[in-house]
mmCIF file of C-alpha atoms in Angstrom:
data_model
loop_
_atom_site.group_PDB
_atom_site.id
_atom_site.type_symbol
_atom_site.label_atom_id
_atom_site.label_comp_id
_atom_site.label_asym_id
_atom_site.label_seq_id
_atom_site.Cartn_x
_atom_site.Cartn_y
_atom_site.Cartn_z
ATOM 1 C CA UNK A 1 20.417 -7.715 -56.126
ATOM 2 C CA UNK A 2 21.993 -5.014 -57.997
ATOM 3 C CA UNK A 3 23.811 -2.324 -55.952
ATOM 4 C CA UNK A 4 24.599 1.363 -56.675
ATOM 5 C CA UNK A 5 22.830 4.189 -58.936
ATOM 6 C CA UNK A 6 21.925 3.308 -62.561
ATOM 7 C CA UNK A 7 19.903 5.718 -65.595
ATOM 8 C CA UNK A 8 19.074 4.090 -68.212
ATOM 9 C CA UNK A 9 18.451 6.721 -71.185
ATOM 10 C CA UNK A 10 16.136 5.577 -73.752
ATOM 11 C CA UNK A 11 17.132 7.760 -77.256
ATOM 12 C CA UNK A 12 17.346 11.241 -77.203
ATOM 13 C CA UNK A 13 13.936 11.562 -75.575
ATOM 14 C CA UNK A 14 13.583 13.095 -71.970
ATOM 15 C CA UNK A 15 12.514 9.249 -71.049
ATOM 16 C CA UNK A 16 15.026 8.165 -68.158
ATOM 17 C CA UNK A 17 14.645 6.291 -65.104
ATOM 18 C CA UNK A 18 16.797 5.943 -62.344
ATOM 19 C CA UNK A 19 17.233 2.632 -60.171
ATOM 20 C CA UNK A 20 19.144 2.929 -56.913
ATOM 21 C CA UNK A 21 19.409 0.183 -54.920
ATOM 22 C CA UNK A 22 17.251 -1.957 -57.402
ATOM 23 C CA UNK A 23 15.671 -5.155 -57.114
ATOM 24 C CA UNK A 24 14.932 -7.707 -59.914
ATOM 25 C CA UNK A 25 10.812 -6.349 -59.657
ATOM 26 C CA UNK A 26 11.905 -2.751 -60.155
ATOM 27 C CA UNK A 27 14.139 -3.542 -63.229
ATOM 28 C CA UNK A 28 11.942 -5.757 -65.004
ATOM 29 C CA UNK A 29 9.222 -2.402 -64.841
ATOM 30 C CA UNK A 30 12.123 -0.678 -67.023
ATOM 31 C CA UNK A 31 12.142 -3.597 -69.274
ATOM 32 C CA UNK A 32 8.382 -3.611 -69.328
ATOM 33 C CA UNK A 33 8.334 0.314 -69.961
ATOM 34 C CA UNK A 34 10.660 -0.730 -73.337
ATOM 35 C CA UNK A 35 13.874 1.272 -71.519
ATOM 36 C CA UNK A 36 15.969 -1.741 -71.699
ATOM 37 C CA UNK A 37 16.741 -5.202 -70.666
ATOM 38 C CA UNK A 38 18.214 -6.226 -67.203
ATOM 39 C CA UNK A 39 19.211 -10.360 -67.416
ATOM 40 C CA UNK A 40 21.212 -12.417 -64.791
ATOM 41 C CA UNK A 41 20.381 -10.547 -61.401
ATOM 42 C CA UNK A 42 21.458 -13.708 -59.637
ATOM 43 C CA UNK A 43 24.960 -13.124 -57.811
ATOM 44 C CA UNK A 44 27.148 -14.972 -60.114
ATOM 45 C CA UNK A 45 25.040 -13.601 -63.325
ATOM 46 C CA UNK A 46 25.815 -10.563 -65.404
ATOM 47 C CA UNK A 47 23.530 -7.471 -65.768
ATOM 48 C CA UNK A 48 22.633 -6.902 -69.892
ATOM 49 C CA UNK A 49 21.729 -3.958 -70.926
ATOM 50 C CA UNK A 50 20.115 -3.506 -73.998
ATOM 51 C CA UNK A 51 18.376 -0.727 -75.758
ATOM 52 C CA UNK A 52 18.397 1.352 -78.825
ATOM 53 C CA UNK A 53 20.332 4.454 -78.849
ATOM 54 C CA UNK A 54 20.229 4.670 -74.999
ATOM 55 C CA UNK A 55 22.806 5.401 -72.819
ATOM 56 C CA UNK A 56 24.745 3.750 -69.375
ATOM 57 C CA UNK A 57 25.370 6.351 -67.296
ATOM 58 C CA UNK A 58 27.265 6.209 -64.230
ATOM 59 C CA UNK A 59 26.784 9.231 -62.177
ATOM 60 C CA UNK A 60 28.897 11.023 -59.596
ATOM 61 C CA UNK A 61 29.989 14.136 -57.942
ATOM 62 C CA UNK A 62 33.333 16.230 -58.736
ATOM 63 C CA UNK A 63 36.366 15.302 -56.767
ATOM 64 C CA UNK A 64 34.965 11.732 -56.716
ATOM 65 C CA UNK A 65 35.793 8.783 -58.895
ATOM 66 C CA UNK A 66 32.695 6.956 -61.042
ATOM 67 C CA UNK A 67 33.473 4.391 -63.995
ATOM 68 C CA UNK A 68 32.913 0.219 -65.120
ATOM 69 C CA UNK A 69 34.891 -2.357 -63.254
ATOM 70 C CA UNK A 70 35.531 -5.319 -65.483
ATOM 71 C CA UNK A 71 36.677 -8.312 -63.144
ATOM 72 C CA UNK A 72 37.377 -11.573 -63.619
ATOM 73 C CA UNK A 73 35.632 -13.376 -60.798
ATOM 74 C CA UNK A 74 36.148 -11.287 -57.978
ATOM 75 C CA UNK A 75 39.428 -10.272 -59.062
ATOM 76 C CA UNK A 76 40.076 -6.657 -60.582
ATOM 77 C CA UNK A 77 41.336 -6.755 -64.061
ATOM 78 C CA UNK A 78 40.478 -3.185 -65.764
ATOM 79 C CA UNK A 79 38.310 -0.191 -64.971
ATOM 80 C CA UNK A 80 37.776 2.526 -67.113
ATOM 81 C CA UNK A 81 37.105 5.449 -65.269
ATOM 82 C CA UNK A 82 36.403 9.103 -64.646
ATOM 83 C CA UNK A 83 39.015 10.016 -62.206
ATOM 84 C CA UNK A 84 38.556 12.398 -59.158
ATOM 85 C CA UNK A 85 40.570 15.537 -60.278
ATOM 86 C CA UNK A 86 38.471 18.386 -59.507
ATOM 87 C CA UNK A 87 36.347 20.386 -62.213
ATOM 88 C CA UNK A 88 38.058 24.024 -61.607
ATOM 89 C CA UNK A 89 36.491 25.514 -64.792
ATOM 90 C CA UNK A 90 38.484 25.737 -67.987
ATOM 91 C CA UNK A 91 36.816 22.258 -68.730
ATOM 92 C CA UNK A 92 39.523 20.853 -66.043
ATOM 93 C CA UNK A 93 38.508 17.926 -64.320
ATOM 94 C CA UNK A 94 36.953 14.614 -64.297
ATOM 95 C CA UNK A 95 39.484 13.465 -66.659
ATOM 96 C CA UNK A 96 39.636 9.508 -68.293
ATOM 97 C CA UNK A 97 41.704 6.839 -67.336
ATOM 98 C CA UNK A 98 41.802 3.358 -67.822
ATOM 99 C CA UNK A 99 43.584 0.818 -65.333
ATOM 100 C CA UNK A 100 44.904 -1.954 -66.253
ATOM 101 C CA UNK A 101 45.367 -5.210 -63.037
ATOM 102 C CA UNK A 102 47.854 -7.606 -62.412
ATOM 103 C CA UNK A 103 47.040 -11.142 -61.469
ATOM 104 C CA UNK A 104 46.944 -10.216 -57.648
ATOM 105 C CA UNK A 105 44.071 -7.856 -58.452
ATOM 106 C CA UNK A 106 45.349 -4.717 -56.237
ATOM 107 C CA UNK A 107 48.724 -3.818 -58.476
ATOM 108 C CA UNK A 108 47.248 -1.405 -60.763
ATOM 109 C CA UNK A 109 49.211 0.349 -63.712
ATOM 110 C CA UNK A 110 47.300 3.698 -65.739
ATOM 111 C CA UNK A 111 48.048 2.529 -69.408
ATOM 112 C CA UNK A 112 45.739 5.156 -70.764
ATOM 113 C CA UNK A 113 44.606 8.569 -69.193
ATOM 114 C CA UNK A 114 42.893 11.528 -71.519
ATOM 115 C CA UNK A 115 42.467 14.598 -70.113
ATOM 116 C CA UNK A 116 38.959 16.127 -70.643
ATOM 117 C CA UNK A 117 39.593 20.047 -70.927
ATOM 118 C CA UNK A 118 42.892 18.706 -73.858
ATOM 119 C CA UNK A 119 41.600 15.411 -75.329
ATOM 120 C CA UNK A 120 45.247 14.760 -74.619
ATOM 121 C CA UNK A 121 46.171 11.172 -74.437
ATOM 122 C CA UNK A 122 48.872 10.225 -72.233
ATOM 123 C CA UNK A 123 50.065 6.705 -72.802
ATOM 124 C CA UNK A 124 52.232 4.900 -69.948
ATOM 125 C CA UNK A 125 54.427 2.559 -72.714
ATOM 126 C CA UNK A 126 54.699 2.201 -76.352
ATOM 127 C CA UNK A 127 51.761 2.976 -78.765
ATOM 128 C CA UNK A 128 51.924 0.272 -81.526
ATOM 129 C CA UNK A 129 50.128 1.091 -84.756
ATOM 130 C CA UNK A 130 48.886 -1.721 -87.154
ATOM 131 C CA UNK A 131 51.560 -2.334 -90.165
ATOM 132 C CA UNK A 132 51.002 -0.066 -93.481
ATOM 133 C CA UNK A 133 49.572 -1.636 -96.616
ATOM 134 C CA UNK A 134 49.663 -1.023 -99.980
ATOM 135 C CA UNK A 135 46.500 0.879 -99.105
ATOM 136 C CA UNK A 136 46.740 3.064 -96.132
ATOM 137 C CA UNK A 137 50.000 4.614 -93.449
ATOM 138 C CA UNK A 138 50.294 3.283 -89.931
ATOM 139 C CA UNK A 139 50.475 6.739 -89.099
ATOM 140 C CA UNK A 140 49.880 10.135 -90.416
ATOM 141 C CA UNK A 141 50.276 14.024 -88.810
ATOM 142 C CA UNK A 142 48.801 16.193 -91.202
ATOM 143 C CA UNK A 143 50.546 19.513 -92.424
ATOM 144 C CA UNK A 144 50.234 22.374 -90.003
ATOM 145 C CA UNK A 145 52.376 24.548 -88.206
ATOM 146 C CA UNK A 146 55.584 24.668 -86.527
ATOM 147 C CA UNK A 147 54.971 24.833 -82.678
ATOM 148 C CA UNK A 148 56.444 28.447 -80.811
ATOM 149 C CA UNK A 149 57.635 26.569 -78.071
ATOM 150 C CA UNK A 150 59.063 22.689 -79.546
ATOM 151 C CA UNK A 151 59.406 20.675 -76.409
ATOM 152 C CA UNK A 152 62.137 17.212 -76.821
ATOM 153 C CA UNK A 153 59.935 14.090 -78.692
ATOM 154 C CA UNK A 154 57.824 16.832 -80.530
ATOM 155 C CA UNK A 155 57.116 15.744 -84.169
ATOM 156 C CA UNK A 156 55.406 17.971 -86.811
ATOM 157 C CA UNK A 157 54.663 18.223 -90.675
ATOM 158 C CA UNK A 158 54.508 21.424 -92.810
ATOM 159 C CA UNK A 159 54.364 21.397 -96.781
ATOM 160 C CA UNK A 160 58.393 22.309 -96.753
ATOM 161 C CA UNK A 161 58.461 18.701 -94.457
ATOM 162 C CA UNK A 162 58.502 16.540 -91.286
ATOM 163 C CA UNK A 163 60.246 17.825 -88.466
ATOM 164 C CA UNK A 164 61.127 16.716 -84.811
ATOM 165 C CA UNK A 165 62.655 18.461 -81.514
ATOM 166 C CA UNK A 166 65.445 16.133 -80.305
ATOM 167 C CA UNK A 167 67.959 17.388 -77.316
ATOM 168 C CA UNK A 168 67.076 21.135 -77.437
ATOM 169 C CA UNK A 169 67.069 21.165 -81.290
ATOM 170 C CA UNK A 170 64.503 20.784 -84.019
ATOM 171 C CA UNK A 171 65.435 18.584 -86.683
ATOM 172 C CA UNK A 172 64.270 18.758 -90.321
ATOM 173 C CA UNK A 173 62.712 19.353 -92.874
ATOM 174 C CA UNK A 174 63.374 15.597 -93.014
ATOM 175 C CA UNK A 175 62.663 14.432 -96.700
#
């Protein structure tokens, strides 16, 4: 039996249907209805979802956590999730993370978090970039504008050159 609250969206239409608490009779009427495909209801089976351009939504209130456990067995090994911060206003809140388990299944690390209001992304380690070919840059920050207020680690590109706040002190135009 699935558990929980699931929509399956079916295009851009106003076609949706909710399942709470489902059993296999109730999701094989959404696969009937052409809203998708629910296989493997059995315990140790997988749910499928499949439709075109439709939409998994996992639904839940501010201040509370909703996202996709991956496991393997019964042990936790990622979740990607939308995290309980409160929604203030501003567009603050319900910001993205993605956990990463250890082999016990309860150590949990944040390698990736992206805050919503921002579309900052805050990495926990090292961000490794694919080598540069004859063809394209591992990385590129496009010409703009010096910051007002440089913080340490900042890095930036105008057309005079790259530039980069180290100890208190911005650095460049590196050439």
């Amino acid at each position: 039996e699935v558990q929980g609250r699931f929509q399956m969206v079916a295009g851009q239409s106003a076609n949706a249907i909710t399942v709470e608490n489902s059993s296999a009779s109730v999701l094989a009427s959404i696969s009937a209805a052409g809203l998708g495909t629910f296989a493997g209801l059995s315990s140790g089976a997988s749910v499928t979802i499949t439709a075109t351009n439709g939409s998994f939504i996992s639904q839940g209130v501010s201040c509370q956590w909703t996202g996709l456990d991956l496991k393997t067995g019964t042990s936790n090994r990622w979740k990607i999730n939308r995290n309980g911060t409160a929604e203030s206003g501003s567009n603050a809140g319900s910001n993205l993370d993605f956990y990463a388990y250890m082999d016990d299944g309860a150590t949990v690390i944040t390698p990736l978090s992206i805050t919503r209001a921002t579309g900052v992304a805050t990495f926990l380690n090292q961000v490794k970039v694919g080598a540069s070919t004859t063809t394209r840059s591992s990385l590129n920050v496009p010409h703009g504008t010096a910051p007002a207020s440089p913080v340490d680690g900042d890095m930036w590109t105008t057309t005079a050159g790259l530039f980069v706040r180290i100890n208190g002190s911005t650095v460049g135009p590196l050439s």
